[in-house]
Amino acid sequence: MALSNSVENKHILITGGASGIGAATASLLASRGAKMTISDVNSALGETLVKQIVNAGGQAMFIYADVSDAQSVAELFNQAKANYGAVQAAINNAGIDHTPQAMHLVDDAVFHRNIAVNLAGVWYCMKQEIIQMLGNGGGHVINVASVAGLRSAPMIAAYSATKHGVMGLTKSAAVEYAKANIRFNAICPSFIRTPMVENVLANVDERVRNGMLKANPMKRLGEVEEIATALAWLCTDESSFMTGQSVVLDGGMLA
Ligand code: NAI
């Protein structure tokens, strides 16, 4: 059985694609020949990334969408399909975190915003992805969860709850749509050097900062390229027997 390791001309959509893990992944996939739909609420960064990709000979379009808004997500998927045809692989990556804080002190609004972006956002995208993939003979949905979706994450309980929810959506959809040839997997990184994490590191005391920097046996942050390459592999047919699972990229944290 020969399985293609290529993403050439595959239409891949990524949310939160303007920064961090999303931007690194979009650039890598475009450099390997994928047709990228890059979506984000940050249009300036997203448009700049698309220009860089196109200047380097790649194929990419930017579409603004706020994943916490079902209508905005529906418009994103309609526009993406009109540009490049049905989405063949999708990476639900857009996400936010919150300032580490004891659970009883976290404002309810912070909890609800984390749910709206990280969990409802993935839900809205998955529904649109399933609709397009059902009409196109299948596809692969990859959710960016976190080690905080697999284990305790003290001081970021609201964030952790959303990522556990994403794991639930991933596993349930994998079983529901296996016969329809739609696969669902997740990746679960530990702390990765992105603007999200740099922002937290800048706003916590030294004890917490050292705890984050040395939270895994490798005693370092992950780099975005180390996540992008795993996502790029998942987007190929080489991952074809994998569904309902997660790839843990954590420097050994959960070992
Ligand atoms: P980042 O902050 O660099 O990128 C997140 C992107 O999502 C930004 O471009 C932002 O504009 C976009 N975004 C935020 N709210 C949005 C919304 N409502 N609609 C559409 N786009 C929105 O962060 P990073 O670190 O690259 O995070 C990407 C994903 O990886 C997130 O889901 C995060 O939870 C997850 N993750 C990150 C880890 C890390 O240590 N950096 C570890 C584990 C998971």
PDB file of C-alpha atoms and ligand atoms in Angstrom:
ATOM      1  CA  MET A   1       0.000   0.000   0.000  1.00  0.00           C
ATOM      2  CA  ALA A   2       1.631   3.243  -1.140  1.00  0.00           C
ATOM      3  CA  LEU A   3       0.662   6.287   0.901  1.00  0.00           C
ATOM      4  CA  SER A   4       1.447   9.772  -0.318  1.00  0.00           C
ATOM      5  CA  ASN A   5       3.586  12.011   1.872  1.00  0.00           C
ATOM      6  CA  SER A   6       2.566  15.011  -0.235  1.00  0.00           C
ATOM      7  CA  VAL A   7       0.211  17.894   0.492  1.00  0.00           C
ATOM      8  CA  GLU A   8       0.660  19.276  -3.032  1.00  0.00           C
ATOM      9  CA  ASN A   9      -2.480  21.144  -4.142  1.00  0.00           C
ATOM     10  CA  LYS A  10      -4.407  19.948  -1.092  1.00  0.00           C
ATOM     11  CA  HIS A  11      -6.781  22.653   0.178  1.00  0.00           C
ATOM     12  CA  ILE A  12      -5.943  23.097   3.859  1.00  0.00           C
ATOM     13  CA  LEU A  13      -7.689  25.655   6.085  1.00  0.00           C
ATOM     14  CA  ILE A  14      -6.137  26.879   9.325  1.00  0.00           C
ATOM     15  CA  THR A  15      -7.721  29.146  11.924  1.00  0.00           C
ATOM     16  CA  GLY A  16      -5.571  31.386  14.092  1.00  0.00           C
ATOM     17  CA  GLY A  17      -3.138  31.189  11.187  1.00  0.00           C
ATOM     18  CA  ALA A  18      -1.661  34.669  11.527  1.00  0.00           C
ATOM     19  CA  SER A  19       0.617  34.046  14.520  1.00  0.00           C
ATOM     20  CA  GLY A  20       2.620  31.478  16.467  1.00  0.00           C
ATOM     21  CA  ILE A  21       1.946  27.801  15.763  1.00  0.00           C
ATOM     22  CA  GLY A  22      -0.642  28.657  13.087  1.00  0.00           C
ATOM     23  CA  ALA A  23       1.655  30.940  11.078  1.00  0.00           C
ATOM     24  CA  ALA A  24       4.567  28.479  11.200  1.00  0.00           C
ATOM     25  CA  THR A  25       2.288  25.653  10.081  1.00  0.00           C
ATOM     26  CA  ALA A  26       0.680  27.673   7.275  1.00  0.00           C
ATOM     27  CA  SER A  27       4.126  28.672   5.949  1.00  0.00           C
ATOM     28  CA  LEU A  28       5.446  25.111   6.075  1.00  0.00           C
ATOM     29  CA  LEU A  29       2.400  23.615   4.351  1.00  0.00           C
ATOM     30  CA  ALA A  30       2.448  26.303   1.655  1.00  0.00           C
ATOM     31  CA  SER A  31       6.160  25.656   1.059  1.00  0.00           C
ATOM     32  CA  ARG A  32       5.205  22.005   0.458  1.00  0.00           C
ATOM     33  CA  GLY A  33       2.632  22.950  -2.178  1.00  0.00           C
ATOM     34  CA  ALA A  34      -0.661  23.079  -0.255  1.00  0.00           C
ATOM     35  CA  LYS A  35      -3.360  25.616  -1.153  1.00  0.00           C
ATOM     36  CA  MET A  36      -3.713  27.438   2.174  1.00  0.00           C
ATOM     37  CA  THR A  37      -6.746  29.271   3.503  1.00  0.00           C
ATOM     38  CA  ILE A  38      -5.393  31.257   6.419  1.00  0.00           C
ATOM     39  CA  SER A  39      -7.960  32.737   8.777  1.00  0.00           C
ATOM     40  CA  ASP A  40      -7.639  34.910  11.864  1.00  0.00           C
ATOM     41  CA  VAL A  41      -9.087  37.966  13.611  1.00  0.00           C
ATOM     42  CA  ASN A  42      -5.744  39.691  13.065  1.00  0.00           C
ATOM     43  CA  SER A  43      -6.085  40.754   9.420  1.00  0.00           C
ATOM     44  CA  ALA A  44      -2.870  42.797   9.328  1.00  0.00           C
ATOM     45  CA  LEU A  45      -0.675  39.861  10.382  1.00  0.00           C
ATOM     46  CA  GLY A  46      -2.641  37.423   8.238  1.00  0.00           C
ATOM     47  CA  GLU A  47      -2.383  39.544   5.071  1.00  0.00           C
ATOM     48  CA  THR A  48       1.358  40.040   5.648  1.00  0.00           C
ATOM     49  CA  LEU A  49       1.874  36.281   5.973  1.00  0.00           C
ATOM     50  CA  VAL A  50      -0.081  35.610   2.779  1.00  0.00           C
ATOM     51  CA  LYS A  51       2.087  38.145   0.905  1.00  0.00           C
ATOM     52  CA  GLN A  52       5.237  36.389   2.164  1.00  0.00           C
ATOM     53  CA  ILE A  53       3.914  32.990   1.071  1.00  0.00           C
ATOM     54  CA  VAL A  54       2.840  34.206  -2.363  1.00  0.00           C
ATOM     55  CA  ASN A  55       6.167  36.042  -2.883  1.00  0.00           C
ATOM     56  CA  ALA A  56       7.926  32.751  -2.131  1.00  0.00           C
ATOM     57  CA  GLY A  57       5.858  31.037  -4.862  1.00  0.00           C
ATOM     58  CA  GLY A  58       3.198  29.464  -2.601  1.00  0.00           C
ATOM     59  CA  GLN A  59      -0.606  29.526  -2.763  1.00  0.00           C
ATOM     60  CA  ALA A  60      -2.496  31.216   0.068  1.00  0.00           C
ATOM     61  CA  MET A  61      -5.541  33.391   0.727  1.00  0.00           C
ATOM     62  CA  PHE A  62      -6.388  35.276   3.917  1.00  0.00           C
ATOM     63  CA  ILE A  63      -9.997  35.376   5.153  1.00  0.00           C
ATOM     64  CA  TYR A  64     -11.011  37.232   8.319  1.00  0.00           C
ATOM     65  CA  ALA A  65     -13.160  35.204  10.712  1.00  0.00           C
ATOM     66  CA  ASP A  66     -13.885  35.301  14.428  1.00  0.00           C
ATOM     67  CA  VAL A  67     -14.273  31.630  15.412  1.00  0.00           C
ATOM     68  CA  SER A  68     -16.456  32.546  18.403  1.00  0.00           C
ATOM     69  CA  ASP A  69     -19.133  33.775  15.951  1.00  0.00           C
ATOM     70  CA  ALA A  70     -21.021  31.009  14.104  1.00  0.00           C
ATOM     71  CA  GLN A  71     -22.035  33.340  11.247  1.00  0.00           C
ATOM     72  CA  SER A  72     -18.466  34.526  10.736  1.00  0.00           C
ATOM     73  CA  VAL A  73     -17.298  30.891  10.602  1.00  0.00           C
ATOM     74  CA  ALA A  74     -20.012  29.957   8.075  1.00  0.00           C
ATOM     75  CA  GLU A  75     -18.940  32.858   5.843  1.00  0.00           C
ATOM     76  CA  LEU A  76     -15.279  31.783   6.144  1.00  0.00           C
ATOM     77  CA  PHE A  77     -16.066  28.289   4.892  1.00  0.00           C
ATOM     78  CA  ASN A  78     -18.277  29.524   2.041  1.00  0.00           C
ATOM     79  CA  GLN A  79     -15.550  31.898   0.890  1.00  0.00           C
ATOM     80  CA  ALA A  80     -12.816  29.266   1.233  1.00  0.00           C
ATOM     81  CA  LYS A  81     -14.816  26.799  -0.877  1.00  0.00           C
ATOM     82  CA  ALA A  82     -15.466  29.443  -3.539  1.00  0.00           C
ATOM     83  CA  ASN A  83     -11.699  30.142  -3.726  1.00  0.00           C
ATOM     84  CA  TYR A  84     -10.115  26.699  -3.654  1.00  0.00           C
ATOM     85  CA  GLY A  85     -12.967  24.127  -3.598  1.00  0.00           C
ATOM     86  CA  ALA A  86     -14.023  22.041  -0.594  1.00  0.00           C
ATOM     87  CA  VAL A  87     -11.633  21.982   2.355  1.00  0.00           C
ATOM     88  CA  GLN A  88      -9.678  18.692   2.340  1.00  0.00           C
ATOM     89  CA  ALA A  89      -7.851  19.126   5.650  1.00  0.00           C
ATOM     90  CA  ALA A  90      -8.510  21.648   8.399  1.00  0.00           C
ATOM     91  CA  ILE A  91      -6.523  22.714  11.430  1.00  0.00           C
ATOM     92  CA  ASN A  92      -8.625  24.278  14.192  1.00  0.00           C
ATOM     93  CA  ASN A  93      -5.874  26.222  15.902  1.00  0.00           C
ATOM     94  CA  ALA A  94      -7.320  29.622  16.924  1.00  0.00           C
ATOM     95  CA  GLY A  95      -7.185  29.977  20.668  1.00  0.00           C
ATOM     96  CA  ILE A  96      -6.698  32.217  23.663  1.00  0.00           C
ATOM     97  CA  ASP A  97      -5.445  31.608  27.176  1.00  0.00           C
ATOM     98  CA  HIS A  98      -5.873  33.468  30.439  1.00  0.00           C
ATOM     99  CA  THR A  99      -3.625  34.858  33.126  1.00  0.00           C
ATOM    100  CA  PRO A 100      -2.675  32.095  35.585  1.00  0.00           C
ATOM    101  CA  GLN A 101      -4.840  32.603  38.678  1.00  0.00           C
ATOM    102  CA  ALA A 102      -6.412  30.525  41.432  1.00  0.00           C
ATOM    103  CA  MET A 103      -9.724  29.208  40.128  1.00  0.00           C
ATOM    104  CA  HIS A 104     -11.945  30.972  42.681  1.00  0.00           C
ATOM    105  CA  LEU A 105     -10.465  34.334  41.654  1.00  0.00           C
ATOM    106  CA  VAL A 106     -10.931  33.952  37.882  1.00  0.00           C
ATOM    107  CA  ASP A 107     -13.647  36.247  36.562  1.00  0.00           C
ATOM    108  CA  ASP A 108     -16.623  34.418  35.036  1.00  0.00           C
ATOM    109  CA  ALA A 109     -16.244  36.537  31.898  1.00  0.00           C
ATOM    110  CA  VAL A 110     -12.752  35.087  31.398  1.00  0.00           C
ATOM    111  CA  PHE A 111     -14.157  31.564  31.702  1.00  0.00           C
ATOM    112  CA  HIS A 112     -16.934  32.304  29.196  1.00  0.00           C
ATOM    113  CA  ARG A 113     -14.543  33.936  26.711  1.00  0.00           C
ATOM    114  CA  ASN A 114     -12.236  30.902  26.846  1.00  0.00           C
ATOM    115  CA  ILE A 115     -15.230  28.646  26.179  1.00  0.00           C
ATOM    116  CA  ALA A 116     -16.445  30.891  23.325  1.00  0.00           C
ATOM    117  CA  VAL A 117     -13.133  30.924  21.437  1.00  0.00           C
ATOM    118  CA  ASN A 118     -11.426  27.637  22.331  1.00  0.00           C
ATOM    119  CA  LEU A 119     -14.422  25.308  22.528  1.00  0.00           C
ATOM    120  CA  ALA A 120     -17.432  26.837  20.740  1.00  0.00           C
ATOM    121  CA  GLY A 121     -14.985  28.100  18.088  1.00  0.00           C
ATOM    122  CA  VAL A 122     -13.805  24.554  17.396  1.00  0.00           C
ATOM    123  CA  TRP A 123     -17.423  23.322  17.438  1.00  0.00           C
ATOM    124  CA  TYR A 124     -18.542  25.869  14.810  1.00  0.00           C
ATOM    125  CA  CYS A 125     -15.548  25.079  12.588  1.00  0.00           C
ATOM    126  CA  MET A 126     -16.003  21.306  12.905  1.00  0.00           C
ATOM    127  CA  LYS A 127     -19.631  21.563  11.778  1.00  0.00           C
ATOM    128  CA  GLN A 128     -18.647  23.471   8.641  1.00  0.00           C
ATOM    129  CA  GLU A 129     -15.726  21.113   7.992  1.00  0.00           C
ATOM    130  CA  ILE A 130     -17.964  18.043   8.301  1.00  0.00           C
ATOM    131  CA  ILE A 131     -20.509  19.530   5.888  1.00  0.00           C
ATOM    132  CA  GLN A 132     -17.830  20.234   3.256  1.00  0.00           C
ATOM    133  CA  MET A 133     -16.061  16.904   3.767  1.00  0.00           C
ATOM    134  CA  LEU A 134     -19.302  14.867   3.632  1.00  0.00           C
ATOM    135  CA  GLY A 135     -19.931  16.449   0.243  1.00  0.00           C
ATOM    136  CA  ASN A 136     -16.398  15.712  -0.933  1.00  0.00           C
ATOM    137  CA  GLY A 137     -15.865  12.052   0.010  1.00  0.00           C
ATOM    138  CA  GLY A 138     -13.965  12.686   3.265  1.00  0.00           C
ATOM    139  CA  GLY A 139     -11.170  14.693   4.839  1.00  0.00           C
ATOM    140  CA  HIS A 140      -9.117  15.219   7.973  1.00  0.00           C
ATOM    141  CA  VAL A 141      -9.828  17.604  10.853  1.00  0.00           C
ATOM    142  CA  ILE A 142      -6.984  18.336  13.251  1.00  0.00           C
ATOM    143  CA  ASN A 143      -7.731  20.179  16.483  1.00  0.00           C
ATOM    144  CA  VAL A 144      -5.015  21.995  18.370  1.00  0.00           C
ATOM    145  CA  ALA A 145      -5.697  21.017  21.978  1.00  0.00           C
ATOM    146  CA  SER A 146      -2.948  20.998  24.636  1.00  0.00           C
ATOM    147  CA  VAL A 147      -1.408  18.874  27.373  1.00  0.00           C
ATOM    148  CA  ALA A 148      -3.866  20.947  29.438  1.00  0.00           C
ATOM    149  CA  GLY A 149      -6.577  18.917  27.661  1.00  0.00           C
ATOM    150  CA  LEU A 150      -5.126  15.646  28.946  1.00  0.00           C
ATOM    151  CA  ARG A 151      -4.123  16.374  32.535  1.00  0.00           C
ATOM    152  CA  SER A 152      -4.516  18.912  35.325  1.00  0.00           C
ATOM    153  CA  ALA A 153      -3.429  22.461  34.611  1.00  0.00           C
ATOM    154  CA  PRO A 154      -3.495  24.287  37.929  1.00  0.00           C
ATOM    155  CA  MET A 155      -4.051  28.065  37.713  1.00  0.00           C
ATOM    156  CA  ILE A 156      -5.388  27.827  34.152  1.00  0.00           C
ATOM    157  CA  ALA A 157      -8.493  25.759  34.909  1.00  0.00           C
ATOM    158  CA  ALA A 158     -10.786  27.607  32.478  1.00  0.00           C
ATOM    159  CA  TYR A 159      -8.322  27.103  29.610  1.00  0.00           C
ATOM    160  CA  SER A 160      -7.833  23.475  30.647  1.00  0.00           C
ATOM    161  CA  ALA A 161     -11.605  22.870  30.612  1.00  0.00           C
ATOM    162  CA  THR A 162     -11.826  24.105  27.011  1.00  0.00           C
ATOM    163  CA  LYS A 163      -8.988  21.855  25.857  1.00  0.00           C
ATOM    164  CA  HIS A 164     -10.537  18.809  27.589  1.00  0.00           C
ATOM    165  CA  GLY A 165     -13.720  19.724  25.709  1.00  0.00           C
ATOM    166  CA  VAL A 166     -11.810  19.804  22.417  1.00  0.00           C
ATOM    167  CA  MET A 167     -10.542  16.282  23.128  1.00  0.00           C
ATOM    168  CA  GLY A 168     -14.152  15.151  23.672  1.00  0.00           C
ATOM    169  CA  LEU A 169     -15.264  16.654  20.358  1.00  0.00           C
ATOM    170  CA  THR A 170     -12.283  15.062  18.586  1.00  0.00           C
ATOM    171  CA  LYS A 171     -12.908  11.556  19.897  1.00  0.00           C
ATOM    172  CA  SER A 172     -16.698  11.595  19.477  1.00  0.00           C
ATOM    173  CA  ALA A 173     -16.566  12.957  15.927  1.00  0.00           C
ATOM    174  CA  ALA A 174     -13.889  10.392  14.999  1.00  0.00           C
ATOM    175  CA  VAL A 175     -16.260   7.556  15.858  1.00  0.00           C
ATOM    176  CA  GLU A 176     -19.335   9.232  14.365  1.00  0.00           C
ATOM    177  CA  TYR A 177     -17.759   9.948  10.977  1.00  0.00           C
ATOM    178  CA  ALA A 178     -15.267   7.092  10.543  1.00  0.00           C
ATOM    179  CA  LYS A 179     -17.501   5.423   7.949  1.00  0.00           C
ATOM    180  CA  ALA A 180     -17.810   8.724   6.081  1.00  0.00           C
ATOM    181  CA  ASN A 181     -14.018   8.757   5.651  1.00  0.00           C
ATOM    182  CA  ILE A 182     -13.572  11.861   7.818  1.00  0.00           C
ATOM    183  CA  ARG A 183     -10.781  11.579  10.378  1.00  0.00           C
ATOM    184  CA  PHE A 184     -10.392  13.682  13.515  1.00  0.00           C
ATOM    185  CA  ASN A 185      -7.203  13.963  15.529  1.00  0.00           C
ATOM    186  CA  ALA A 186      -5.672  16.419  17.958  1.00  0.00           C
ATOM    187  CA  ILE A 187      -2.236  17.649  18.842  1.00  0.00           C
ATOM    188  CA  CYS A 188      -1.357  18.351  22.448  1.00  0.00           C
ATOM    189  CA  PRO A 189       1.667  20.609  22.892  1.00  0.00           C
ATOM    190  CA  SER A 190       3.148  21.732  26.194  1.00  0.00           C
ATOM    191  CA  PHE A 191       4.570  25.278  26.423  1.00  0.00           C
ATOM    192  CA  ILE A 192       5.735  26.471  22.991  1.00  0.00           C
ATOM    193  CA  ARG A 193       7.597  29.717  22.312  1.00  0.00           C
ATOM    194  CA  THR A 194       4.802  31.823  20.732  1.00  0.00           C
ATOM    195  CA  PRO A 195       3.405  35.310  21.388  1.00  0.00           C
ATOM    196  CA  MET A 196       0.750  33.675  23.630  1.00  0.00           C
ATOM    197  CA  VAL A 197       3.360  32.150  25.929  1.00  0.00           C
ATOM    198  CA  GLU A 198       5.799  35.084  25.731  1.00  0.00           C
ATOM    199  CA  ASN A 199       2.950  37.273  26.952  1.00  0.00           C
ATOM    200  CA  VAL A 200       2.291  35.002  29.965  1.00  0.00           C
ATOM    201  CA  LEU A 201       6.008  34.749  30.774  1.00  0.00           C
ATOM    202  CA  ALA A 202       6.244  38.540  30.818  1.00  0.00           C
ATOM    203  CA  ASN A 203       3.403  38.851  33.313  1.00  0.00           C
ATOM    204  CA  VAL A 204       4.160  36.224  35.956  1.00  0.00           C
ATOM    205  CA  ASP A 205       6.661  36.239  38.814  1.00  0.00           C
ATOM    206  CA  GLU A 206      10.031  34.529  38.556  1.00  0.00           C
ATOM    207  CA  ARG A 207       8.940  31.368  40.387  1.00  0.00           C
ATOM    208  CA  VAL A 208       6.038  30.746  37.956  1.00  0.00           C
ATOM    209  CA  ARG A 209       8.231  31.730  34.958  1.00  0.00           C
ATOM    210  CA  ASN A 210      10.905  29.201  35.943  1.00  0.00           C
ATOM    211  CA  GLY A 211       8.219  26.579  36.507  1.00  0.00           C
ATOM    212  CA  MET A 212       6.914  27.127  32.964  1.00  0.00           C
ATOM    213  CA  LEU A 213      10.359  27.154  31.362  1.00  0.00           C
ATOM    214  CA  LYS A 214      11.394  23.957  33.129  1.00  0.00           C
ATOM    215  CA  ALA A 215       8.046  22.150  33.101  1.00  0.00           C
ATOM    216  CA  ASN A 216       9.315  19.173  31.082  1.00  0.00           C
ATOM    217  CA  PRO A 217      12.344  16.853  31.319  1.00  0.00           C
ATOM    218  CA  MET A 218      14.004  18.647  28.388  1.00  0.00           C
ATOM    219  CA  LYS A 219      13.860  21.841  30.482  1.00  0.00           C
ATOM    220  CA  ARG A 220      12.991  24.070  27.557  1.00  0.00           C
ATOM    221  CA  LEU A 221      10.067  25.526  25.612  1.00  0.00           C
ATOM    222  CA  GLY A 222       9.073  23.859  22.367  1.00  0.00           C
ATOM    223  CA  GLU A 223       9.597  25.779  19.126  1.00  0.00           C
ATOM    224  CA  VAL A 224       6.800  26.420  16.613  1.00  0.00           C
ATOM    225  CA  GLU A 225       8.636  24.439  13.921  1.00  0.00           C
ATOM    226  CA  GLU A 226       8.483  21.361  16.165  1.00  0.00           C
ATOM    227  CA  ILE A 227       4.693  21.582  16.159  1.00  0.00           C
ATOM    228  CA  ALA A 228       4.317  22.631  12.510  1.00  0.00           C
ATOM    229  CA  THR A 229       6.187  19.557  11.233  1.00  0.00           C
ATOM    230  CA  ALA A 230       3.898  17.216  13.191  1.00  0.00           C
ATOM    231  CA  LEU A 231       0.805  19.010  11.877  1.00  0.00           C
ATOM    232  CA  ALA A 232       2.196  18.850   8.338  1.00  0.00           C
ATOM    233  CA  TRP A 233       2.650  15.085   8.639  1.00  0.00           C
ATOM    234  CA  LEU A 234      -0.913  14.705   9.939  1.00  0.00           C
ATOM    235  CA  CYS A 235      -2.117  16.550   6.811  1.00  0.00           C
ATOM    236  CA  THR A 236      -0.628  13.840   4.554  1.00  0.00           C
ATOM    237  CA  ASP A 237      -2.162  10.460   3.766  1.00  0.00           C
ATOM    238  CA  GLU A 238       0.619   8.832   5.785  1.00  0.00           C
ATOM    239  CA  SER A 239      -1.569   9.342   8.874  1.00  0.00           C
ATOM    240  CA  SER A 240      -4.502   7.526   7.203  1.00  0.00           C
ATOM    241  CA  PHE A 241      -5.122   4.852   9.884  1.00  0.00           C
ATOM    242  CA  MET A 242      -5.108   7.373  12.735  1.00  0.00           C
ATOM    243  CA  THR A 243      -8.354   8.821  14.056  1.00  0.00           C
ATOM    244  CA  GLY A 244      -9.704   9.916  17.452  1.00  0.00           C
ATOM    245  CA  GLN A 245      -6.176  10.254  18.843  1.00  0.00           C
ATOM    246  CA  SER A 246      -3.772  12.938  19.904  1.00  0.00           C
ATOM    247  CA  VAL A 247      -0.126  13.565  19.150  1.00  0.00           C
ATOM    248  CA  VAL A 248       1.545  14.750  22.348  1.00  0.00           C
ATOM    249  CA  LEU A 249       4.476  17.130  21.779  1.00  0.00           C
ATOM    250  CA  ASP A 250       5.658  18.007  25.250  1.00  0.00           C
ATOM    251  CA  GLY A 251       9.383  17.417  25.749  1.00  0.00           C
ATOM    252  CA  GLY A 252       8.459  14.399  27.878  1.00  0.00           C
ATOM    253  CA  MET A 253       6.167  16.254  30.315  1.00  0.00           C
ATOM    254  CA  LEU A 254       3.504  13.526  30.402  1.00  0.00           C
ATOM    255  CA  ALA A 255       5.911  10.594  30.341  1.00  0.00           C
TER     256      ALA A 255
HETATM  257  P1  NAI B   1      -0.864  32.883  19.290  1.00  0.00           P
HETATM  258  O1  NAI B   1      -1.497  33.850  20.209  1.00  0.00           O
HETATM  259  O2  NAI B   1       0.490  33.144  18.744  1.00  0.00           O
HETATM  260  O3  NAI B   1      -1.838  32.585  18.060  1.00  0.00           O
HETATM  261  C1  NAI B   1      -3.219  32.426  18.238  1.00  0.00           C
HETATM  262  C2  NAI B   1      -3.924  33.054  17.048  1.00  0.00           C
HETATM  263  O4  NAI B   1      -5.343  32.874  17.230  1.00  0.00           O
HETATM  264  C3  NAI B   1      -3.671  34.567  16.935  1.00  0.00           C
HETATM  265  O5  NAI B   1      -3.253  34.897  15.616  1.00  0.00           O
HETATM  266  C4  NAI B   1      -5.014  35.183  17.278  1.00  0.00           C
HETATM  267  O6  NAI B   1      -5.265  36.397  16.593  1.00  0.00           O
HETATM  268  C5  NAI B   1      -5.967  34.082  16.845  1.00  0.00           C
HETATM  269  N1  NAI B   1      -7.281  34.218  17.496  1.00  0.00           N
HETATM  270  C6  NAI B   1      -7.532  34.520  18.794  1.00  0.00           C
HETATM  271  N2  NAI B   1      -8.856  34.614  18.985  1.00  0.00           N
HETATM  272  C7  NAI B   1      -9.448  34.340  17.805  1.00  0.00           C
HETATM  273  C8  NAI B   1     -10.807  34.285  17.363  1.00  0.00           C
HETATM  274  N3  NAI B   1     -11.822  34.554  18.203  1.00  0.00           N
HETATM  275  N4  NAI B   1     -11.050  33.961  16.070  1.00  0.00           N
HETATM  276  C9  NAI B   1     -10.029  33.715  15.209  1.00  0.00           C
HETATM  277  N5  NAI B   1      -8.733  33.783  15.564  1.00  0.00           N
HETATM  278  C10 NAI B   1      -8.450  34.087  16.844  1.00  0.00           C
HETATM  279  O7  NAI B   1      -0.900  31.507  20.104  1.00  0.00           O
HETATM  280  P2  NAI B   1      -0.278  30.066  19.847  1.00  0.00           P
HETATM  281  O8  NAI B   1       0.532  29.761  21.022  1.00  0.00           O
HETATM  282  O9  NAI B   1       0.279  29.928  18.488  1.00  0.00           O
HETATM  283  O10 NAI B   1      -1.613  29.171  19.970  1.00  0.00           O
HETATM  284  C11 NAI B   1      -2.205  28.460  18.927  1.00  0.00           C
HETATM  285  C12 NAI B   1      -3.009  27.321  19.528  1.00  0.00           C
HETATM  286  O11 NAI B   1      -2.127  26.427  20.204  1.00  0.00           O
HETATM  287  C13 NAI B   1      -4.052  27.756  20.562  1.00  0.00           C
HETATM  288  O12 NAI B   1      -5.226  26.998  20.389  1.00  0.00           O
HETATM  289  C14 NAI B   1      -3.383  27.404  21.880  1.00  0.00           C
HETATM  290  O13 NAI B   1      -4.307  27.160  22.898  1.00  0.00           O
HETATM  291  C15 NAI B   1      -2.649  26.140  21.470  1.00  0.00           C
HETATM  292  N6  NAI B   1      -1.549  25.781  22.353  1.00  0.00           N
HETATM  293  C16 NAI B   1      -0.493  26.622  22.529  1.00  0.00           C
HETATM  294  C17 NAI B   1       0.528  26.274  23.376  1.00  0.00           C
HETATM  295  C18 NAI B   1       1.695  27.156  23.615  1.00  0.00           C
HETATM  296  O14 NAI B   1       2.451  26.881  24.560  1.00  0.00           O
HETATM  297  N7  NAI B   1       1.930  28.205  22.821  1.00  0.00           N
HETATM  298  C19 NAI B   1       0.521  24.985  24.100  1.00  0.00           C
HETATM  299  C20 NAI B   1      -0.620  24.173  23.823  1.00  0.00           C
HETATM  300  C21 NAI B   1      -1.612  24.561  22.976  1.00  0.00           C
END
